[in-house]
Amino acid sequence: MKKIELAVFDWAGTTIDYGCFAPVKVFLEVFREKGIDVTLDEARTPMGLLKIDHIKAMLSGERVAKLWAEKYKREWTMEDAQEMYGNFEEKLFKILADYTTPVPFCTDTINTLRSMGIKIGSTTGYTQEMMNIVVPLAKEKGYSPDYYVTPSSVPAGRPFPYMIYKNMLELKTGDTDCVVKIGDTISDIKEGRNAKVWTVGVLKGSSELGLTEDEVKNFSEEELKIKMQEVSAKMLSAGAHMVIEDISKVPMAVEIINNRLANGERA
């Protein structure tokens, strides 16, 4: 009987860096230095993509592209994107170490999944050089997946499925029906669906929700419920099989998927 054998997690906003604030902070700063004030929404919408692709997506947004044309009297170029990405990398490397703490329930969830015989894979929008900082520091704080893949080692990052497939290859999982992808962004959802695996969105701690732990605690129950419902609807519209409140609910999601597999359903 089929059951989940491999859980592939995203990093920032899913397993570490609650709210995915490290890259957002730097994206805002990089655009501000070019004289373009972008909104939090504009900075977060492409989250999960390879970071150079993220910058190009922001530059391609209708409002930002218009602001750029008004300021520079021309459309942005690949040279502009590369220059901004270089600035982004330089700034991110200075703060990245401070954003490697596992989110609440992360380590307990991973331990529970491993006790169920499930392997732990991971994908990211960070480059290998960024992960060289993130991985050892996250491990020191209690989180270490069995394998991770960056866009640097595959033909293309999200929303393409290659990083998930490489996890499957390295962790010897041959059936996409036996894999679940867990992430906090629309890019994560698309990556999972393009790989034809079960796909689960996470709300609390996510980039899509965009709130700190304190903000989540201090929101009124009704306000938080409305905001979470909006993000959940967005994730479901993008193709998520289900959306969970936080990472602690992953084992429950796996049990639901296993029951669906037992009933003959496929990812």
PDB file of C-alpha atoms in Angstrom:
ATOM      1  CA  MET A   1       0.000   0.000   0.000  1.00  0.00           C
ATOM      2  CA  LYS A   2       1.306   3.451  -0.911  1.00  0.00           C
ATOM      3  CA  LYS A   3       2.137   5.953   1.810  1.00  0.00           C
ATOM      4  CA  ILE A   4       4.241   9.101   2.186  1.00  0.00           C
ATOM      5  CA  GLU A   5       7.950   8.246   2.189  1.00  0.00           C
ATOM      6  CA  LEU A   6       9.492  11.695   1.668  1.00  0.00           C
ATOM      7  CA  ALA A   7       8.598  15.168   2.984  1.00  0.00           C
ATOM      8  CA  VAL A   8      10.272  18.026   1.092  1.00  0.00           C
ATOM      9  CA  PHE A   9      10.293  21.287   3.065  1.00  0.00           C
ATOM     10  CA  ASP A  10      11.057  24.840   2.016  1.00  0.00           C
ATOM     11  CA  TRP A  11      13.515  26.751   4.223  1.00  0.00           C
ATOM     12  CA  ALA A  12      12.901  30.474   4.977  1.00  0.00           C
ATOM     13  CA  GLY A  13       9.305  31.018   6.102  1.00  0.00           C
ATOM     14  CA  THR A  14       8.647  27.287   6.519  1.00  0.00           C
ATOM     15  CA  THR A  15      11.335  25.700   8.702  1.00  0.00           C
ATOM     16  CA  ILE A  16      13.490  28.748   9.621  1.00  0.00           C
ATOM     17  CA  ASP A  17      13.173  32.574   9.648  1.00  0.00           C
ATOM     18  CA  TYR A  18       9.597  32.995  10.904  1.00  0.00           C
ATOM     19  CA  GLY A  19       7.774  35.291   8.480  1.00  0.00           C
ATOM     20  CA  CYS A  20      10.631  35.094   5.950  1.00  0.00           C
ATOM     21  CA  PHE A  21      12.019  38.516   6.840  1.00  0.00           C
ATOM     22  CA  ALA A  22      15.694  38.279   5.842  1.00  0.00           C
ATOM     23  CA  PRO A  23      15.225  38.538   2.052  1.00  0.00           C
ATOM     24  CA  VAL A  24      12.257  40.928   2.287  1.00  0.00           C
ATOM     25  CA  LYS A  25      14.247  43.438   4.315  1.00  0.00           C
ATOM     26  CA  VAL A  26      17.047  43.412   1.734  1.00  0.00           C
ATOM     27  CA  PHE A  27      14.760  43.600  -1.330  1.00  0.00           C
ATOM     28  CA  LEU A  28      13.136  46.740   0.090  1.00  0.00           C
ATOM     29  CA  GLU A  29      16.549  48.292   0.761  1.00  0.00           C
ATOM     30  CA  VAL A  30      17.999  47.458  -2.669  1.00  0.00           C
ATOM     31  CA  PHE A  31      15.062  49.036  -4.505  1.00  0.00           C
ATOM     32  CA  ARG A  32      15.041  52.051  -2.183  1.00  0.00           C
ATOM     33  CA  GLU A  33      18.696  52.685  -3.059  1.00  0.00           C
ATOM     34  CA  LYS A  34      17.667  52.827  -6.735  1.00  0.00           C
ATOM     35  CA  GLY A  35      15.049  55.457  -5.866  1.00  0.00           C
ATOM     36  CA  ILE A  36      12.100  53.044  -6.136  1.00  0.00           C
ATOM     37  CA  ASP A  37       9.911  52.537  -3.058  1.00  0.00           C
ATOM     38  CA  VAL A  38       8.336  49.095  -3.368  1.00  0.00           C
ATOM     39  CA  THR A  39       5.563  47.841  -1.114  1.00  0.00           C
ATOM     40  CA  LEU A  40       5.843  44.816   1.164  1.00  0.00           C
ATOM     41  CA  ASP A  41       3.368  43.074  -1.097  1.00  0.00           C
ATOM     42  CA  GLU A  42       5.528  43.725  -4.180  1.00  0.00           C
ATOM     43  CA  ALA A  43       8.585  42.418  -2.343  1.00  0.00           C
ATOM     44  CA  ARG A  44       6.825  39.278  -1.105  1.00  0.00           C
ATOM     45  CA  THR A  45       4.754  38.211  -4.137  1.00  0.00           C
ATOM     46  CA  PRO A  46       7.630  36.471  -6.018  1.00  0.00           C
ATOM     47  CA  MET A  47       9.006  34.911  -2.815  1.00  0.00           C
ATOM     48  CA  GLY A  48      10.362  31.398  -3.252  1.00  0.00           C
ATOM     49  CA  LEU A  49      11.952  32.069  -6.642  1.00  0.00           C
ATOM     50  CA  LEU A  50      15.699  32.094  -7.206  1.00  0.00           C
ATOM     51  CA  LYS A  51      16.663  35.563  -5.951  1.00  0.00           C
ATOM     52  CA  ILE A  52      17.798  36.977  -9.328  1.00  0.00           C
ATOM     53  CA  ASP A  53      14.453  35.814 -10.759  1.00  0.00           C
ATOM     54  CA  HIS A  54      12.739  37.449  -7.782  1.00  0.00           C
ATOM     55  CA  ILE A  55      14.337  40.814  -8.628  1.00  0.00           C
ATOM     56  CA  LYS A  56      13.361  40.470 -12.294  1.00  0.00           C
ATOM     57  CA  ALA A  57       9.787  39.646 -11.260  1.00  0.00           C
ATOM     58  CA  MET A  58       9.651  42.743  -9.059  1.00  0.00           C
ATOM     59  CA  LEU A  59      11.061  44.929 -11.846  1.00  0.00           C
ATOM     60  CA  SER A  60       8.468  43.488 -14.235  1.00  0.00           C
ATOM     61  CA  GLY A  61       5.529  44.411 -12.015  1.00  0.00           C
ATOM     62  CA  GLU A  62       3.337  47.045 -13.674  1.00  0.00           C
ATOM     63  CA  ARG A  63       3.694  49.727 -10.988  1.00  0.00           C
ATOM     64  CA  VAL A  64       7.427  49.190 -10.386  1.00  0.00           C
ATOM     65  CA  ALA A  65       8.210  49.087 -14.123  1.00  0.00           C
ATOM     66  CA  LYS A  66       6.340  52.375 -14.539  1.00  0.00           C
ATOM     67  CA  LEU A  67       8.211  54.000 -11.632  1.00  0.00           C
ATOM     68  CA  TRP A  68      11.513  52.801 -13.103  1.00  0.00           C
ATOM     69  CA  ALA A  69      10.682  54.218 -16.556  1.00  0.00           C
ATOM     70  CA  GLU A  70       9.665  57.553 -15.031  1.00  0.00           C
ATOM     71  CA  LYS A  71      12.867  57.826 -13.009  1.00  0.00           C
ATOM     72  CA  TYR A  72      15.398  56.565 -15.559  1.00  0.00           C
ATOM     73  CA  LYS A  73      13.597  57.466 -18.816  1.00  0.00           C
ATOM     74  CA  ARG A  74      14.030  53.898 -20.064  1.00  0.00           C
ATOM     75  CA  GLU A  75      12.973  50.344 -19.302  1.00  0.00           C
ATOM     76  CA  TRP A  76      15.068  48.249 -16.918  1.00  0.00           C
ATOM     77  CA  THR A  77      17.677  45.923 -18.404  1.00  0.00           C
ATOM     78  CA  MET A  78      19.330  42.656 -17.424  1.00  0.00           C
ATOM     79  CA  GLU A  79      22.379  44.714 -16.463  1.00  0.00           C
ATOM     80  CA  ASP A  80      20.197  46.637 -13.971  1.00  0.00           C
ATOM     81  CA  ALA A  81      18.839  43.386 -12.551  1.00  0.00           C
ATOM     82  CA  GLN A  82      22.332  41.904 -12.215  1.00  0.00           C
ATOM     83  CA  GLU A  83      23.645  45.048 -10.508  1.00  0.00           C
ATOM     84  CA  MET A  84      20.748  45.006  -8.032  1.00  0.00           C
ATOM     85  CA  TYR A  85      21.227  41.295  -7.429  1.00  0.00           C
ATOM     86  CA  GLY A  86      24.904  41.865  -6.626  1.00  0.00           C
ATOM     87  CA  ASN A  87      23.860  44.511  -4.109  1.00  0.00           C
ATOM     88  CA  PHE A  88      21.193  42.160  -2.741  1.00  0.00           C
ATOM     89  CA  GLU A  89      23.720  39.350  -2.214  1.00  0.00           C
ATOM     90  CA  GLU A  90      26.196  41.624  -0.482  1.00  0.00           C
ATOM     91  CA  LYS A  91      23.570  42.918   1.951  1.00  0.00           C
ATOM     92  CA  LEU A  92      21.926  39.531   2.554  1.00  0.00           C
ATOM     93  CA  PHE A  93      25.203  37.824   3.419  1.00  0.00           C
ATOM     94  CA  LYS A  94      25.715  40.410   6.190  1.00  0.00           C
ATOM     95  CA  ILE A  95      22.438  39.551   7.963  1.00  0.00           C
ATOM     96  CA  LEU A  96      21.679  35.963   6.890  1.00  0.00           C
ATOM     97  CA  ALA A  97      23.220  34.356   9.979  1.00  0.00           C
ATOM     98  CA  ASP A  98      20.675  36.188  12.141  1.00  0.00           C
ATOM     99  CA  TYR A  99      17.747  34.541  10.342  1.00  0.00           C
ATOM    100  CA  THR A 100      18.536  30.831  10.750  1.00  0.00           C
ATOM    101  CA  THR A 101      16.446  29.980  13.816  1.00  0.00           C
ATOM    102  CA  PRO A 102      13.971  27.105  13.326  1.00  0.00           C
ATOM    103  CA  VAL A 103      10.317  28.143  13.546  1.00  0.00           C
ATOM    104  CA  PRO A 104       8.223  26.915  16.501  1.00  0.00           C
ATOM    105  CA  PHE A 105       7.415  23.170  16.340  1.00  0.00           C
ATOM    106  CA  CYS A 106       9.982  22.571  13.567  1.00  0.00           C
ATOM    107  CA  THR A 107      12.315  20.177  15.352  1.00  0.00           C
ATOM    108  CA  ASP A 108       9.495  18.237  17.032  1.00  0.00           C
ATOM    109  CA  THR A 109       7.707  17.886  13.703  1.00  0.00           C
ATOM    110  CA  ILE A 110      10.827  16.592  11.957  1.00  0.00           C
ATOM    111  CA  ASN A 111      11.398  14.070  14.769  1.00  0.00           C
ATOM    112  CA  THR A 112       7.791  12.877  14.505  1.00  0.00           C
ATOM    113  CA  LEU A 113       8.042  12.427  10.736  1.00  0.00           C
ATOM    114  CA  ARG A 114      11.289  10.504  11.085  1.00  0.00           C
ATOM    115  CA  SER A 115       9.643   8.234  13.670  1.00  0.00           C
ATOM    116  CA  MET A 116       7.035   7.508  10.979  1.00  0.00           C
ATOM    117  CA  GLY A 117       9.814   6.357   8.644  1.00  0.00           C
ATOM    118  CA  ILE A 118       9.677   9.494   6.486  1.00  0.00           C
ATOM    119  CA  LYS A 119      12.816  11.011   4.942  1.00  0.00           C
ATOM    120  CA  ILE A 120      13.294  14.783   5.141  1.00  0.00           C
ATOM    121  CA  GLY A 121      14.259  16.633   1.964  1.00  0.00           C
ATOM    122  CA  SER A 122      14.296  20.347   1.224  1.00  0.00           C
ATOM    123  CA  THR A 123      14.379  22.964  -1.523  1.00  0.00           C
ATOM    124  CA  THR A 124      15.035  26.710  -1.431  1.00  0.00           C
ATOM    125  CA  GLY A 125      15.223  29.932  -3.385  1.00  0.00           C
ATOM    126  CA  TYR A 126      18.609  30.654  -1.797  1.00  0.00           C
ATOM    127  CA  THR A 127      21.823  29.993  -3.729  1.00  0.00           C
ATOM    128  CA  GLN A 128      24.433  27.440  -2.623  1.00  0.00           C
ATOM    129  CA  GLU A 129      26.617  30.242  -1.239  1.00  0.00           C
ATOM    130  CA  MET A 130      23.725  31.446   0.930  1.00  0.00           C
ATOM    131  CA  MET A 131      22.966  27.917   2.106  1.00  0.00           C
ATOM    132  CA  ASN A 132      26.617  27.498   3.102  1.00  0.00           C
ATOM    133  CA  ILE A 133      25.753  30.016   5.843  1.00  0.00           C
ATOM    134  CA  VAL A 134      22.212  28.826   6.613  1.00  0.00           C
ATOM    135  CA  VAL A 135      22.638  25.036   6.811  1.00  0.00           C
ATOM    136  CA  PRO A 136      25.318  24.737   9.539  1.00  0.00           C
ATOM    137  CA  LEU A 137      23.728  27.448  11.700  1.00  0.00           C
ATOM    138  CA  ALA A 138      20.252  25.871  11.443  1.00  0.00           C
ATOM    139  CA  LYS A 139      21.835  22.526  12.358  1.00  0.00           C
ATOM    140  CA  GLU A 140      23.413  24.064  15.473  1.00  0.00           C
ATOM    141  CA  LYS A 141      19.910  25.236  16.449  1.00  0.00           C
ATOM    142  CA  GLY A 142      18.303  21.835  15.918  1.00  0.00           C
ATOM    143  CA  TYR A 143      17.159  21.579  12.300  1.00  0.00           C
ATOM    144  CA  SER A 144      18.972  19.461   9.736  1.00  0.00           C
ATOM    145  CA  PRO A 145      17.158  17.780   6.830  1.00  0.00           C
ATOM    146  CA  ASP A 146      18.509  14.624   5.215  1.00  0.00           C
ATOM    147  CA  TYR A 147      19.174  16.522   1.987  1.00  0.00           C
ATOM    148  CA  TYR A 148      18.799  19.963   0.455  1.00  0.00           C
ATOM    149  CA  VAL A 149      18.863  21.276  -3.103  1.00  0.00           C
ATOM    150  CA  THR A 150      19.470  24.815  -4.339  1.00  0.00           C
ATOM    151  CA  PRO A 151      18.560  26.204  -7.777  1.00  0.00           C
ATOM    152  CA  SER A 152      22.319  26.321  -8.471  1.00  0.00           C
ATOM    153  CA  SER A 153      22.465  22.542  -8.917  1.00  0.00           C
ATOM    154  CA  VAL A 154      19.488  22.028 -11.269  1.00  0.00           C
ATOM    155  CA  PRO A 155      18.469  23.424 -14.684  1.00  0.00           C
ATOM    156  CA  ALA A 156      16.025  25.909 -13.105  1.00  0.00           C
ATOM    157  CA  GLY A 157      14.549  26.754  -9.719  1.00  0.00           C
ATOM    158  CA  ARG A 158      10.908  27.209  -8.777  1.00  0.00           C
ATOM    159  CA  PRO A 159       8.283  26.894 -10.079  1.00  0.00           C
ATOM    160  CA  PHE A 160      10.018  24.122 -12.043  1.00  0.00           C
ATOM    161  CA  PRO A 161      10.017  20.696 -10.342  1.00  0.00           C
ATOM    162  CA  TYR A 162      13.702  19.822 -10.696  1.00  0.00           C
ATOM    163  CA  MET A 163      14.723  20.433  -7.065  1.00  0.00           C
ATOM    164  CA  ILE A 164      12.019  18.062  -5.842  1.00  0.00           C
ATOM    165  CA  TYR A 165      13.082  15.442  -8.373  1.00  0.00           C
ATOM    166  CA  LYS A 166      16.697  15.719  -7.211  1.00  0.00           C
ATOM    167  CA  ASN A 167      15.556  15.132  -3.630  1.00  0.00           C
ATOM    168  CA  MET A 168      13.690  12.062  -4.823  1.00  0.00           C
ATOM    169  CA  LEU A 169      16.754  10.817  -6.677  1.00  0.00           C
ATOM    170  CA  GLU A 170      19.187  11.315  -3.794  1.00  0.00           C
ATOM    171  CA  LEU A 171      16.800   9.999  -1.125  1.00  0.00           C
ATOM    172  CA  LYS A 172      15.727   7.069  -3.322  1.00  0.00           C
ATOM    173  CA  THR A 173      12.006   7.781  -3.550  1.00  0.00           C
ATOM    174  CA  GLY A 174      10.643   6.638  -6.894  1.00  0.00           C
ATOM    175  CA  ASP A 175       6.928   7.442  -6.710  1.00  0.00           C
ATOM    176  CA  THR A 176       5.636  11.027  -6.767  1.00  0.00           C
ATOM    177  CA  ASP A 177       2.472   9.831  -5.003  1.00  0.00           C
ATOM    178  CA  CYS A 178       4.664   9.064  -1.981  1.00  0.00           C
ATOM    179  CA  VAL A 179       6.100  12.587  -1.718  1.00  0.00           C
ATOM    180  CA  VAL A 180       4.683  15.678  -0.010  1.00  0.00           C
ATOM    181  CA  LYS A 181       6.011  19.223  -0.525  1.00  0.00           C
ATOM    182  CA  ILE A 182       5.506  21.681   2.341  1.00  0.00           C
ATOM    183  CA  GLY A 183       6.023  25.410   1.790  1.00  0.00           C
ATOM    184  CA  ASP A 184       4.927  28.932   2.636  1.00  0.00           C
ATOM    185  CA  THR A 185       4.806  30.646  -0.782  1.00  0.00           C
ATOM    186  CA  ILE A 186       2.852  30.385  -4.020  1.00  0.00           C
ATOM    187  CA  SER A 187       6.136  29.423  -5.722  1.00  0.00           C
ATOM    188  CA  ASP A 188       6.370  26.454  -3.332  1.00  0.00           C
ATOM    189  CA  ILE A 189       2.834  25.392  -4.212  1.00  0.00           C
ATOM    190  CA  LYS A 190       3.544  25.607  -7.944  1.00  0.00           C
ATOM    191  CA  GLU A 191       6.800  23.697  -7.514  1.00  0.00           C
ATOM    192  CA  GLY A 192       4.971  20.874  -5.763  1.00  0.00           C
ATOM    193  CA  ARG A 193       2.141  20.693  -8.259  1.00  0.00           C
ATOM    194  CA  ASN A 194       4.519  20.807 -11.237  1.00  0.00           C
ATOM    195  CA  ALA A 195       6.387  17.873  -9.673  1.00  0.00           C
ATOM    196  CA  LYS A 196       3.043  15.987  -9.394  1.00  0.00           C
ATOM    197  CA  VAL A 197       3.505  15.478  -5.632  1.00  0.00           C
ATOM    198  CA  TRP A 198       1.149  16.183  -2.725  1.00  0.00           C
ATOM    199  CA  THR A 199       1.440  19.865  -1.856  1.00  0.00           C
ATOM    200  CA  VAL A 200       0.724  21.527   1.496  1.00  0.00           C
ATOM    201  CA  GLY A 201       0.761  25.237   2.314  1.00  0.00           C
ATOM    202  CA  VAL A 202       1.712  26.546   5.777  1.00  0.00           C
ATOM    203  CA  LEU A 203       0.133  29.715   7.188  1.00  0.00           C
ATOM    204  CA  LYS A 204       1.770  30.832  10.448  1.00  0.00           C
ATOM    205  CA  GLY A 205       5.380  31.870   9.907  1.00  0.00           C
ATOM    206  CA  SER A 206       4.852  32.104   6.157  1.00  0.00           C
ATOM    207  CA  SER A 207       5.982  34.807   3.777  1.00  0.00           C
ATOM    208  CA  GLU A 208       2.439  34.924   2.404  1.00  0.00           C
ATOM    209  CA  LEU A 209       1.052  35.815   5.850  1.00  0.00           C
ATOM    210  CA  GLY A 210       4.026  38.127   6.418  1.00  0.00           C
ATOM    211  CA  LEU A 211       3.677  38.516  10.194  1.00  0.00           C
ATOM    212  CA  THR A 212       6.203  38.233  13.018  1.00  0.00           C
ATOM    213  CA  GLU A 213       5.566  35.866  15.929  1.00  0.00           C
ATOM    214  CA  ASP A 214       4.623  38.843  18.122  1.00  0.00           C
ATOM    215  CA  GLU A 215       2.195  40.161  15.527  1.00  0.00           C
ATOM    216  CA  VAL A 216       0.522  36.743  15.286  1.00  0.00           C
ATOM    217  CA  LYS A 217       0.178  36.667  19.088  1.00  0.00           C
ATOM    218  CA  ASN A 218      -1.106  40.248  19.312  1.00  0.00           C
ATOM    219  CA  PHE A 219      -3.628  40.172  16.472  1.00  0.00           C
ATOM    220  CA  SER A 220      -7.218  39.760  17.617  1.00  0.00           C
ATOM    221  CA  GLU A 221      -8.531  36.260  16.966  1.00  0.00           C
ATOM    222  CA  GLU A 222     -10.962  37.584  14.369  1.00  0.00           C
ATOM    223  CA  GLU A 223      -8.352  39.695  12.531  1.00  0.00           C
ATOM    224  CA  LEU A 224      -5.909  36.794  12.371  1.00  0.00           C
ATOM    225  CA  LYS A 225      -8.625  34.409  11.204  1.00  0.00           C
ATOM    226  CA  ILE A 226      -9.586  36.722   8.319  1.00  0.00           C
ATOM    227  CA  LYS A 227      -5.959  37.232   7.250  1.00  0.00           C
ATOM    228  CA  MET A 228      -5.254  33.488   7.401  1.00  0.00           C
ATOM    229  CA  GLN A 229      -8.397  32.708   5.404  1.00  0.00           C
ATOM    230  CA  GLU A 230      -7.240  35.108   2.674  1.00  0.00           C
ATOM    231  CA  VAL A 231      -3.815  33.447   2.446  1.00  0.00           C
ATOM    232  CA  SER A 232      -5.353  29.969   2.578  1.00  0.00           C
ATOM    233  CA  ALA A 233      -7.670  30.803  -0.329  1.00  0.00           C
ATOM    234  CA  LYS A 234      -4.690  32.105  -2.314  1.00  0.00           C
ATOM    235  CA  MET A 235      -2.716  28.900  -1.702  1.00  0.00           C
ATOM    236  CA  LEU A 236      -5.656  26.651  -2.564  1.00  0.00           C
ATOM    237  CA  SER A 237      -6.252  28.634  -5.761  1.00  0.00           C
ATOM    238  CA  ALA A 238      -2.580  28.051  -6.660  1.00  0.00           C
ATOM    239  CA  GLY A 239      -3.199  24.299  -6.362  1.00  0.00           C
ATOM    240  CA  ALA A 240      -2.358  23.304  -2.776  1.00  0.00           C
ATOM    241  CA  HIS A 241      -3.988  19.992  -1.829  1.00  0.00           C
ATOM    242  CA  MET A 242      -4.440  21.391   1.672  1.00  0.00           C
ATOM    243  CA  VAL A 243      -3.374  24.305   3.871  1.00  0.00           C
ATOM    244  CA  ILE A 244      -2.367  23.911   7.517  1.00  0.00           C
ATOM    245  CA  GLU A 245      -2.154  26.401  10.370  1.00  0.00           C
ATOM    246  CA  ASP A 246       1.503  25.756  11.215  1.00  0.00           C
ATOM    247  CA  ILE A 247       4.277  23.221  10.733  1.00  0.00           C
ATOM    248  CA  SER A 248       3.146  21.154  13.740  1.00  0.00           C
ATOM    249  CA  LYS A 249       0.191  19.972  11.642  1.00  0.00           C
ATOM    250  CA  VAL A 250       2.385  18.282   9.001  1.00  0.00           C
ATOM    251  CA  PRO A 251       2.148  14.790  10.577  1.00  0.00           C
ATOM    252  CA  MET A 252      -1.645  15.143  10.608  1.00  0.00           C
ATOM    253  CA  ALA A 253      -1.561  16.200   6.941  1.00  0.00           C
ATOM    254  CA  VAL A 254       0.554  13.134   6.149  1.00  0.00           C
ATOM    255  CA  GLU A 255      -2.013  10.865   7.828  1.00  0.00           C
ATOM    256  CA  ILE A 256      -4.794  12.450   5.755  1.00  0.00           C
ATOM    257  CA  ILE A 257      -2.774  11.947   2.567  1.00  0.00           C
ATOM    258  CA  ASN A 258      -2.023   8.338   3.519  1.00  0.00           C
ATOM    259  CA  ASN A 259      -5.761   7.723   3.936  1.00  0.00           C
ATOM    260  CA  ARG A 260      -6.405   9.258   0.537  1.00  0.00           C
ATOM    261  CA  LEU A 261      -3.706   7.058  -0.976  1.00  0.00           C
ATOM    262  CA  ALA A 262      -5.332   4.014   0.647  1.00  0.00           C
ATOM    263  CA  ASN A 263      -8.565   5.025  -1.079  1.00  0.00           C
ATOM    264  CA  GLY A 264      -6.812   5.019  -4.435  1.00  0.00           C
ATOM    265  CA  GLU A 265      -6.340   8.797  -4.821  1.00  0.00           C
ATOM    266  CA  ARG A 266      -3.191  10.168  -6.471  1.00  0.00           C
ATOM    267  CA  ALA A 267      -1.301  13.427  -6.095  1.00  0.00           C
TER     268      ALA A 267
END
